[in-house]
PDB file of C-alpha atoms and ligand atoms in Angstrom:
ATOM      1  CA  MET K1362      -0.097  -0.512   0.119  1.00  0.00           C
ATOM      2  CA  ARG K1363       1.664   3.595  -0.547  1.00  0.00           C
ATOM      3  CA  LEU K1364      -0.642   6.362   0.400  1.00  0.00           C
ATOM      4  CA  ILE K1365      -0.340  10.099   0.853  1.00  0.00           C
ATOM      5  CA  PHE K1366      -1.876  11.466   3.529  1.00  0.00           C
ATOM      6  CA  LEU K1367      -2.883  15.997   2.633  1.00  0.00           C
ATOM      7  CA  GLY K1368      -4.357  18.387   4.652  1.00  0.00           C
ATOM      8  CA  PRO K1369      -3.485  21.074   6.714  1.00  0.00           C
ATOM      9  CA  PRO K1370      -1.685  21.251   9.849  1.00  0.00           C
ATOM     10  CA  GLY K1371      -3.650  19.894  12.825  1.00  0.00           C
ATOM     11  CA  ALA K1372      -5.870  17.687  10.401  1.00  0.00           C
ATOM     12  CA  GLY K1373      -4.780  14.716  11.772  1.00  0.00           C
ATOM     13  CA  LYS K1374      -2.472  13.149   9.469  1.00  0.00           C
ATOM     14  CA  GLY K1375       0.170  12.101  11.867  1.00  0.00           C
ATOM     15  CA  THR K1376      -2.174  10.236  14.159  1.00  0.00           C
ATOM     16  CA  GLN K1377      -4.314   8.374  11.441  1.00  0.00           C
ATOM     17  CA  ALA K1378      -1.121   7.328   9.730  1.00  0.00           C
ATOM     18  CA  GLN K1379       0.508   6.186  12.721  1.00  0.00           C
ATOM     19  CA  VAL K1380      -2.399   4.052  13.295  1.00  0.00           C
ATOM     20  CA  LEU K1381      -2.013   2.057   9.781  1.00  0.00           C
ATOM     21  CA  GLY K1382       1.549   1.892  10.069  1.00  0.00           C
ATOM     22  CA  GLU K1383       1.057   0.127  13.366  1.00  0.00           C
ATOM     23  CA  ARG K1384      -1.960  -1.822  11.349  1.00  0.00           C
ATOM     24  CA  PHE K1385      -0.222  -3.120   8.343  1.00  0.00           C
ATOM     25  CA  GLY K1386       3.279  -2.755   8.991  1.00  0.00           C
ATOM     26  CA  ILE K1387       3.704  -0.141   6.358  1.00  0.00           C
ATOM     27  CA  VAL K1388       6.087   2.873   7.001  1.00  0.00           C
ATOM     28  CA  GLN K1389       4.934   6.395   8.094  1.00  0.00           C
ATOM     29  CA  ILE K1390       7.045   8.708   5.742  1.00  0.00           C
ATOM     30  CA  SER K1391       6.353  12.110   8.197  1.00  0.00           C
ATOM     31  CA  THR K1392       8.855  14.784   6.544  1.00  0.00           C
ATOM     32  CA  GLY K1393       7.686  17.151   9.909  1.00  0.00           C
ATOM     33  CA  ASP K1394      10.075  14.106  12.125  1.00  0.00           C
ATOM     34  CA  LEU K1395      12.068  13.483  10.150  1.00  0.00           C
ATOM     35  CA  LEU K1396      13.291  17.263   9.802  1.00  0.00           C
ATOM     36  CA  ARG K1397      12.737  17.992  13.772  1.00  0.00           C
ATOM     37  CA  ARG K1398      14.995  14.426  13.930  1.00  0.00           C
ATOM     38  CA  HIS K1399      17.776  16.435  12.623  1.00  0.00           C
ATOM     39  CA  ARG K1400      17.026  19.680  14.143  1.00  0.00           C
ATOM     40  CA  ALA K1401      17.701  17.387  17.587  1.00  0.00           C
ATOM     41  CA  GLU K1402      20.896  15.658  16.260  1.00  0.00           C
ATOM     42  CA  GLY K1403      22.132  19.349  14.428  1.00  0.00           C
ATOM     43  CA  THR K1404      22.874  17.592  10.856  1.00  0.00           C
ATOM     44  CA  GLU K1405      23.325  20.249   8.235  1.00  0.00           C
ATOM     45  CA  LEU K1406      20.462  19.704   6.688  1.00  0.00           C
ATOM     46  CA  GLY K1407      18.639  20.173   9.946  1.00  0.00           C
ATOM     47  CA  LYS K1408      20.449  23.920  10.297  1.00  0.00           C
ATOM     48  CA  ALA K1409      19.502  24.710   7.333  1.00  0.00           C
ATOM     49  CA  ALA K1410      15.533  23.971   8.283  1.00  0.00           C
ATOM     50  CA  GLU K1411      15.258  25.358  11.175  1.00  0.00           C
ATOM     51  CA  GLY K1412      15.079  29.160  10.470  1.00  0.00           C
ATOM     52  CA  TYR K1413      11.824  27.846   7.854  1.00  0.00           C
ATOM     53  CA  MET K1414      10.846  25.759  10.326  1.00  0.00           C
ATOM     54  CA  GLN K1415       9.963  28.174  13.557  1.00  0.00           C
ATOM     55  CA  ARG K1416       8.627  31.358  10.980  1.00  0.00           C
ATOM     56  CA  GLY K1417       5.849  28.528   9.917  1.00  0.00           C
ATOM     57  CA  GLU K1418       7.429  28.404   6.777  1.00  0.00           C
ATOM     58  CA  LEU K1419       8.490  25.867   4.465  1.00  0.00           C
ATOM     59  CA  VAL K1420      11.658  24.217   3.647  1.00  0.00           C
ATOM     60  CA  PRO K1421      13.150  24.583   0.273  1.00  0.00           C
ATOM     61  CA  ASP K1422      11.978  21.839  -1.793  1.00  0.00           C
ATOM     62  CA  GLU K1423      15.433  20.954  -2.922  1.00  0.00           C
ATOM     63  CA  LEU K1424      16.494  19.863   0.315  1.00  0.00           C
ATOM     64  CA  ILE K1425      13.139  18.526   0.905  1.00  0.00           C
ATOM     65  CA  ILE K1426      13.157  15.945  -2.145  1.00  0.00           C
ATOM     66  CA  ALA K1427      16.396  14.436  -1.538  1.00  0.00           C
ATOM     67  CA  MET K1428      15.742  13.773   2.298  1.00  0.00           C
ATOM     68  CA  ILE K1429      12.521  11.817   0.366  1.00  0.00           C
ATOM     69  CA  GLU K1430      14.463  10.334  -1.945  1.00  0.00           C
ATOM     70  CA  ARG K1431      16.527   8.776   0.321  1.00  0.00           C
ATOM     71  CA  GLU K1432      13.603   7.523   2.192  1.00  0.00           C
ATOM     72  CA  LEU K1433      12.602   5.850  -0.611  1.00  0.00           C
ATOM     73  CA  ASP K1434      15.766   3.831  -0.973  1.00  0.00           C
ATOM     74  CA  ALA K1435      15.358   2.696   2.244  1.00  0.00           C
ATOM     75  CA  LEU K1436      11.971   0.770   2.194  1.00  0.00           C
ATOM     76  CA  GLY K1437      12.400  -2.196   0.206  1.00  0.00           C
ATOM     77  CA  GLY K1438       9.780  -3.703  -0.846  1.00  0.00           C
ATOM     78  CA  ARG K1439       7.740  -2.000   1.897  1.00  0.00           C
ATOM     79  CA  GLY K1440       4.726   0.055   1.665  1.00  0.00           C
ATOM     80  CA  PHE K1441       4.090   3.851   2.479  1.00  0.00           C
ATOM     81  CA  VAL K1442       1.946   6.431   3.996  1.00  0.00           C
ATOM     82  CA  MET K1443       3.593  10.190   3.748  1.00  0.00           C
ATOM     83  CA  ASP K1444       2.339  12.914   6.150  1.00  0.00           C
ATOM     84  CA  GLY K1445       3.070  16.509   5.160  1.00  0.00           C
ATOM     85  CA  PHE K1446       4.691  15.570   1.968  1.00  0.00           C
ATOM     86  CA  PRO K1447       4.297  16.744  -0.851  1.00  0.00           C
ATOM     87  CA  ARG K1448       3.145  20.108   0.075  1.00  0.00           C
ATOM     88  CA  THR K1449       3.558  22.189  -2.815  1.00  0.00           C
ATOM     89  CA  VAL K1450       3.522  21.103  -6.812  1.00  0.00           C
ATOM     90  CA  ALA K1451       7.255  21.215  -7.847  1.00  0.00           C
ATOM     91  CA  GLN K1452       8.035  18.159  -4.675  1.00  0.00           C
ATOM     92  CA  ALA K1453       4.956  16.562  -5.704  1.00  0.00           C
ATOM     93  CA  GLU K1454       6.928  15.879  -9.564  1.00  0.00           C
ATOM     94  CA  ALA K1455       9.450  14.924  -8.151  1.00  0.00           C
ATOM     95  CA  LEU K1456       8.371  12.800  -6.157  1.00  0.00           C
ATOM     96  CA  ASP K1457       6.477  11.258  -9.165  1.00  0.00           C
ATOM     97  CA  ALA K1458       9.319  11.078 -11.034  1.00  0.00           C
ATOM     98  CA  SER K1459      11.069   9.370  -7.864  1.00  0.00           C
ATOM     99  CA  LEU K1460       8.073   6.481  -7.909  1.00  0.00           C
ATOM    100  CA  ALA K1461       8.680   5.295 -11.656  1.00  0.00           C
ATOM    101  CA  ARG K1462      12.204   5.096 -11.786  1.00  0.00           C
ATOM    102  CA  LYS K1463      10.992   2.304  -9.235  1.00  0.00           C
ATOM    103  CA  GLY K1464       8.102   1.214 -11.122  1.00  0.00           C
ATOM    104  CA  TRP K1465       6.115   1.940  -7.952  1.00  0.00           C
ATOM    105  CA  ALA K1466       2.655   3.845  -7.845  1.00  0.00           C
ATOM    106  CA  LEU K1467       0.680   5.815  -5.632  1.00  0.00           C
ATOM    107  CA  ASP K1468      -2.371   4.008  -4.791  1.00  0.00           C
ATOM    108  CA  ARG K1469      -4.534   6.526  -2.854  1.00  0.00           C
ATOM    109  CA  VAL K1470      -4.123  10.290  -1.764  1.00  0.00           C
ATOM    110  CA  ILE K1471      -6.218  10.906   1.090  1.00  0.00           C
ATOM    111  CA  LEU K1472      -7.342  14.780   1.470  1.00  0.00           C
ATOM    112  CA  PHE K1473      -8.360  15.200   5.484  1.00  0.00           C
ATOM    113  CA  ARG K1474     -11.075  18.385   5.948  1.00  0.00           C
ATOM    114  CA  VAL K1475     -11.210  20.463   9.115  1.00  0.00           C
ATOM    115  CA  PRO K1476     -12.253  23.668   9.101  1.00  0.00           C
ATOM    116  CA  ASP K1477      -9.228  26.706  10.384  1.00  0.00           C
ATOM    117  CA  ASP K1478     -10.868  27.069  13.465  1.00  0.00           C
ATOM    118  CA  GLU K1479     -11.125  23.599  14.639  1.00  0.00           C
ATOM    119  CA  LEU K1480      -7.696  23.415  13.350  1.00  0.00           C
ATOM    120  CA  VAL K1481      -6.466  26.278  15.935  1.00  0.00           C
ATOM    121  CA  ARG K1482      -8.216  24.538  18.454  1.00  0.00           C
ATOM    122  CA  ARG K1483      -6.286  21.295  17.873  1.00  0.00           C
ATOM    123  CA  LEU K1484      -2.778  22.615  18.547  1.00  0.00           C
ATOM    124  CA  SER K1485      -3.004  24.682  21.087  1.00  0.00           C
ATOM    125  CA  ALA K1486      -3.629  21.357  22.762  1.00  0.00           C
ATOM    126  CA  ARG K1487      -1.104  19.402  20.769  1.00  0.00           C
ATOM    127  CA  TRP K1488       1.699  17.387  22.818  1.00  0.00           C
ATOM    128  CA  VAL K1489       4.213  15.302  20.845  1.00  0.00           C
ATOM    129  CA  ASN K1490       6.565  13.355  21.782  1.00  0.00           C
ATOM    130  CA  PRO K1491       9.836  14.235  20.144  1.00  0.00           C
ATOM    131  CA  ARG K1492      11.681  11.182  20.019  1.00  0.00           C
ATOM    132  CA  THR K1493       8.839   8.904  18.463  1.00  0.00           C
ATOM    133  CA  GLY K1494       6.861  11.737  16.857  1.00  0.00           C
ATOM    134  CA  ARG K1495       3.582  10.038  19.060  1.00  0.00           C
ATOM    135  CA  VAL K1496       0.446  12.865  19.165  1.00  0.00           C
ATOM    136  CA  TYR K1497      -1.449  13.650  22.242  1.00  0.00           C
ATOM    137  CA  ASN K1498      -4.332  16.557  22.452  1.00  0.00           C
ATOM    138  CA  THR K1499      -5.009  17.132  26.441  1.00  0.00           C
ATOM    139  CA  ILE K1500      -8.331  18.060  24.795  1.00  0.00           C
ATOM    140  CA  THR K1501     -10.179  15.169  22.608  1.00  0.00           C
ATOM    141  CA  ASN K1502      -6.696  12.722  23.000  1.00  0.00           C
ATOM    142  CA  PRO K1503      -4.921  13.046  26.530  1.00  0.00           C
ATOM    143  CA  PRO K1504      -2.176  10.229  28.063  1.00  0.00           C
ATOM    144  CA  ARG K1505      -3.002   9.108  31.412  1.00  0.00           C
ATOM    145  CA  THR K1506      -0.195  11.221  33.423  1.00  0.00           C
ATOM    146  CA  ALA K1507      -0.227  14.612  31.923  1.00  0.00           C
ATOM    147  CA  GLY K1508       2.948  15.005  29.358  1.00  0.00           C
ATOM    148  CA  ILE K1509       4.358  11.417  29.641  1.00  0.00           C
ATOM    149  CA  ASP K1510       3.939   9.047  26.611  1.00  0.00           C
ATOM    150  CA  ASP K1511       1.985   5.975  27.578  1.00  0.00           C
ATOM    151  CA  GLU K1512       3.843   3.788  25.674  1.00  0.00           C
ATOM    152  CA  ASP K1513       7.049   4.328  26.495  1.00  0.00           C
ATOM    153  CA  GLY K1514       7.584   7.038  29.491  1.00  0.00           C
ATOM    154  CA  GLY K1515       9.264   9.316  28.239  1.00  0.00           C
ATOM    155  CA  PRO K1516       8.146  12.901  28.867  1.00  0.00           C
ATOM    156  CA  LEU K1517       5.883  15.057  26.146  1.00  0.00           C
ATOM    157  CA  VAL K1518       6.377  18.267  24.679  1.00  0.00           C
ATOM    158  CA  GLN K1519       4.363  21.018  23.014  1.00  0.00           C
ATOM    159  CA  ARG K1520       6.031  22.105  19.307  1.00  0.00           C
ATOM    160  CA  GLU K1521       7.387  25.943  19.151  1.00  0.00           C
ATOM    161  CA  ASP K1522       5.401  26.068  15.797  1.00  0.00           C
ATOM    162  CA  ASP K1523       1.696  25.677  17.294  1.00  0.00           C
ATOM    163  CA  ARG K1524       1.778  28.718  19.244  1.00  0.00           C
ATOM    164  CA  PRO K1525      -0.666  30.585  17.628  1.00  0.00           C
ATOM    165  CA  GLU K1526       1.004  33.808  15.594  1.00  0.00           C
ATOM    166  CA  THR K1527       3.470  31.031  14.230  1.00  0.00           C
ATOM    167  CA  VAL K1528      -0.206  28.669  13.646  1.00  0.00           C
ATOM    168  CA  ALA K1529      -1.511  31.443  11.407  1.00  0.00           C
ATOM    169  CA  ARG K1530       1.343  31.844   8.986  1.00  0.00           C
ATOM    170  CA  ARG K1531       1.370  27.824   8.306  1.00  0.00           C
ATOM    171  CA  LEU K1532      -2.437  27.957   7.069  1.00  0.00           C
ATOM    172  CA  ARG K1533      -1.897  30.194   5.045  1.00  0.00           C
ATOM    173  CA  VAL K1534       1.148  28.804   4.205  1.00  0.00           C
ATOM    174  CA  TYR K1535      -0.731  25.484   3.254  1.00  0.00           C
ATOM    175  CA  ALA K1536      -3.277  27.918   1.340  1.00  0.00           C
ATOM    176  CA  GLU K1537      -1.300  29.228  -0.840  1.00  0.00           C
ATOM    177  CA  GLN K1538       1.100  26.148  -1.645  1.00  0.00           C
ATOM    178  CA  THR K1539      -0.121  22.958  -0.829  1.00  0.00           C
ATOM    179  CA  LEU K1540      -3.913  23.428  -1.612  1.00  0.00           C
ATOM    180  CA  PRO K1541      -2.824  23.267  -5.416  1.00  0.00           C
ATOM    181  CA  VAL K1542      -0.894  19.623  -4.722  1.00  0.00           C
ATOM    182  CA  VAL K1543      -4.682  18.779  -4.169  1.00  0.00           C
ATOM    183  CA  GLU K1544      -5.436  19.833  -7.293  1.00  0.00           C
ATOM    184  CA  TYR K1545      -2.514  17.719  -8.778  1.00  0.00           C
ATOM    185  CA  TYR K1546      -3.721  14.507  -7.245  1.00  0.00           C
ATOM    186  CA  ARG K1547      -7.356  15.588  -8.021  1.00  0.00           C
ATOM    187  CA  ALA K1548      -6.658  15.676 -11.342  1.00  0.00           C
ATOM    188  CA  ARG K1549      -4.825  12.298 -11.463  1.00  0.00           C
ATOM    189  CA  GLY K1550      -7.983  10.686 -10.074  1.00  0.00           C
ATOM    190  CA  LEU K1551      -6.138   9.962  -6.877  1.00  0.00           C
ATOM    191  CA  LEU K1552      -7.622  11.866  -4.680  1.00  0.00           C
ATOM    192  CA  THR K1553     -10.412  11.124  -1.692  1.00  0.00           C
ATOM    193  CA  GLU K1554     -11.909  13.754   0.405  1.00  0.00           C
ATOM    194  CA  LEU K1555     -12.630  12.675   4.456  1.00  0.00           C
ATOM    195  CA  ASP K1556     -14.810  14.674   6.803  1.00  0.00           C
ATOM    196  CA  ALA K1557     -11.818  14.343   9.170  1.00  0.00           C
ATOM    197  CA  THR K1558     -14.091  16.929  12.313  1.00  0.00           C
ATOM    198  CA  ARG K1559     -15.233  13.860  14.144  1.00  0.00           C
ATOM    199  CA  SER K1560     -13.388  11.964  15.878  1.00  0.00           C
ATOM    200  CA  VAL K1561     -10.083   9.792  16.115  1.00  0.00           C
ATOM    201  CA  GLY K1562     -12.215   6.700  15.930  1.00  0.00           C
ATOM    202  CA  GLU K1563     -14.799   7.594  13.442  1.00  0.00           C
ATOM    203  CA  VAL K1564     -12.047   9.317  11.134  1.00  0.00           C
ATOM    204  CA  THR K1565     -10.262   5.756  11.113  1.00  0.00           C
ATOM    205  CA  HIS K1566     -13.145   4.039  10.694  1.00  0.00           C
ATOM    206  CA  GLU K1567     -13.987   6.282   6.916  1.00  0.00           C
ATOM    207  CA  LEU K1568     -10.115   5.816   6.342  1.00  0.00           C
ATOM    208  CA  LEU K1569     -10.673   2.104   6.442  1.00  0.00           C
ATOM    209  CA  HIS K1570     -13.577   2.265   4.231  1.00  0.00           C
ATOM    210  CA  ALA K1571     -11.970   4.712   1.785  1.00  0.00           C
ATOM    211  CA  LEU K1572      -9.432   1.786   1.654  1.00  0.00           C
ATOM    212  CA  ARG K1573     -11.149  -1.551   1.458  1.00  0.00           C
ATOM    213  CA  GLN K1574     -12.849   0.309  -1.471  1.00  0.00           C
ATOM    214  CA  GLU K1575     -10.030   0.719  -2.982  1.00  0.00           C
ATOM    215  CA  ARG K1576      -8.975  -2.585  -2.822  1.00  0.00           C
ATOM    216  CA  ALA K1577     -12.061  -3.685  -4.500  1.00  0.00           C
ATOM    217  CA  ALA K1578     -11.533  -1.384  -7.387  1.00  0.00           C
ATOM    218  CA  GLN K1579      -8.514  -3.179  -8.259  1.00  0.00           C
TER     219      GLN K1579
HETATM  220  P1  ADP O1325      -1.062  16.548  11.536  1.00  0.00           P
HETATM  221  O1  ADP O1325      -0.465  15.600  11.854  1.00  0.00           O
HETATM  222  O2  ADP O1325      -2.038  16.605  10.815  1.00  0.00           O
HETATM  223  O3  ADP O1325      -0.505  17.998  11.780  1.00  0.00           O
HETATM  224  P2  ADP O1325      -1.965  15.315  14.547  1.00  0.00           P
HETATM  225  O4  ADP O1325      -1.978  14.152  13.728  1.00  0.00           O
HETATM  226  O5  ADP O1325      -0.213  16.222  14.813  1.00  0.00           O
HETATM  227  O6  ADP O1325      -2.520  16.618  13.072  1.00  0.00           O
HETATM  228  O7  ADP O1325      -3.252  15.881  14.935  1.00  0.00           O
HETATM  229  C1  ADP O1325      -3.091  17.284  15.529  1.00  0.00           C
HETATM  230  C2  ADP O1325      -3.907  17.753  17.354  1.00  0.00           C
HETATM  231  O8  ADP O1325      -5.554  17.294  17.183  1.00  0.00           O
HETATM  232  C3  ADP O1325      -2.788  16.670  17.959  1.00  0.00           C
HETATM  233  O9  ADP O1325      -3.274  17.204  19.080  1.00  0.00           O
HETATM  234  C4  ADP O1325      -4.354  15.517  17.660  1.00  0.00           C
HETATM  235  O10 ADP O1325      -3.789  14.539  19.223  1.00  0.00           O
HETATM  236  C5  ADP O1325      -5.503  16.069  17.953  1.00  0.00           C
HETATM  237  N1  ADP O1325      -6.128  15.025  16.557  1.00  0.00           N
HETATM  238  C6  ADP O1325      -6.193  14.390  15.489  1.00  0.00           C
HETATM  239  N2  ADP O1325      -7.317  14.124  14.952  1.00  0.00           N
HETATM  240  C7  ADP O1325      -7.954  14.394  15.502  1.00  0.00           C
HETATM  241  C8  ADP O1325      -9.489  13.865  16.009  1.00  0.00           C
HETATM  242  N3  ADP O1325     -10.276  12.962  15.031  1.00  0.00           N
HETATM  243  N4  ADP O1325     -10.696  14.558  16.966  1.00  0.00           N
HETATM  244  C9  ADP O1325      -9.962  15.658  17.734  1.00  0.00           C
HETATM  245  N5  ADP O1325      -8.344  15.729  18.178  1.00  0.00           N
HETATM  246  C10 ADP O1325      -7.871  15.315  17.202  1.00  0.00           C
HETATM  247  P1  AMP O1326       4.248  19.179   9.952  1.00  0.00           P
HETATM  248  O1  AMP O1326       5.266  18.273  11.160  1.00  0.00           O
HETATM  249  O2  AMP O1326       3.900  18.632   9.273  1.00  0.00           O
HETATM  250  O3  AMP O1326       3.336  19.928  10.590  1.00  0.00           O
HETATM  251  O4  AMP O1326       5.936  20.163   9.287  1.00  0.00           O
HETATM  252  C1  AMP O1326       6.703  21.052  10.028  1.00  0.00           C
HETATM  253  C2  AMP O1326       7.368  21.860   9.379  1.00  0.00           C
HETATM  254  O5  AMP O1326       8.599  21.209   8.660  1.00  0.00           O
HETATM  255  C3  AMP O1326       6.375  22.798   8.138  1.00  0.00           C
HETATM  256  O6  AMP O1326       5.882  23.733   8.799  1.00  0.00           O
HETATM  257  C4  AMP O1326       7.825  23.303   7.586  1.00  0.00           C
HETATM  258  O7  AMP O1326       8.755  24.504   8.013  1.00  0.00           O
HETATM  259  C5  AMP O1326       8.297  22.035   7.636  1.00  0.00           C
HETATM  260  N1  AMP O1326       8.124  20.876   6.829  1.00  0.00           N
HETATM  261  C6  AMP O1326       7.946  19.395   6.613  1.00  0.00           C
HETATM  262  N2  AMP O1326       7.662  18.789   5.484  1.00  0.00           N
HETATM  263  C7  AMP O1326       8.209  19.948   4.947  1.00  0.00           C
HETATM  264  C8  AMP O1326       7.869  19.601   3.618  1.00  0.00           C
HETATM  265  N3  AMP O1326       6.966  18.809   3.078  1.00  0.00           N
HETATM  266  N4  AMP O1326       7.976  20.996   2.546  1.00  0.00           N
HETATM  267  C9  AMP O1326       8.265  22.225   3.034  1.00  0.00           C
HETATM  268  N5  AMP O1326       8.347  21.849   4.243  1.00  0.00           N
HETATM  269  C10 AMP O1326       8.011  20.813   5.063  1.00  0.00           C
END
């Protein structure tokens, strides 16, 4: 299974990608998580990405595309779900070229739809495990103990770019640079839209339903 999750920041892409990864053994490729890991390790890429991420802007395409190619090369034959990539049409075109070189095709692109006011609410209450990328929400999906990951007992933190000013910037960047990617995949007949305002469990249910229909159609 080769999937892409599209949608604005806070729509629940990472949450559902984690569920699918655990359920189907496909690899979750989150460019945001990869970049945060590079920053934590102080790599050249991490240093180059830092300013853009702090401002809520996109990291330049050539850096992201090179990073994704390394991830694709490491997959072997395993399936994947990409969350947070592609975010520009240039990234989508580069992904198409990389997949074609490998003889691979995308099965489906899922668009997570959530209105802006709900995104702002979700992001202001998001806590993450910086080591694993596991996501919680103090309102909708709290950990058993505040500030502690249920799975590995590690500390949870709030992301610096989840501050309201930066969230507003990220939503503008999504509308300007990533919405054209939605149309790119719609034009190719790959897009399935999902009402992602419902609970995590309900969204998972819808998602699995959409993927079953996709399999039945193949
Ligand atoms: P994205 O990867 O799209 O930026 P996340 O998966 O990190 O979004 O989710 C953003 C926040 O919203 C997190 O705090 C997460 O726990 C919470 N969340 C995710 N899905 C839902 C949902 N269906 N209903 C309510 N809150 C959700
Ligand atoms: P995310 O965790 O997906 O919300 O991403 C956090 C930040 O990482 C974004 O605001 C961007 O600065 C950067 N980023 C993540 N993925 C991409 C991408 N595909 N293209 C450009 N920048 C990205």
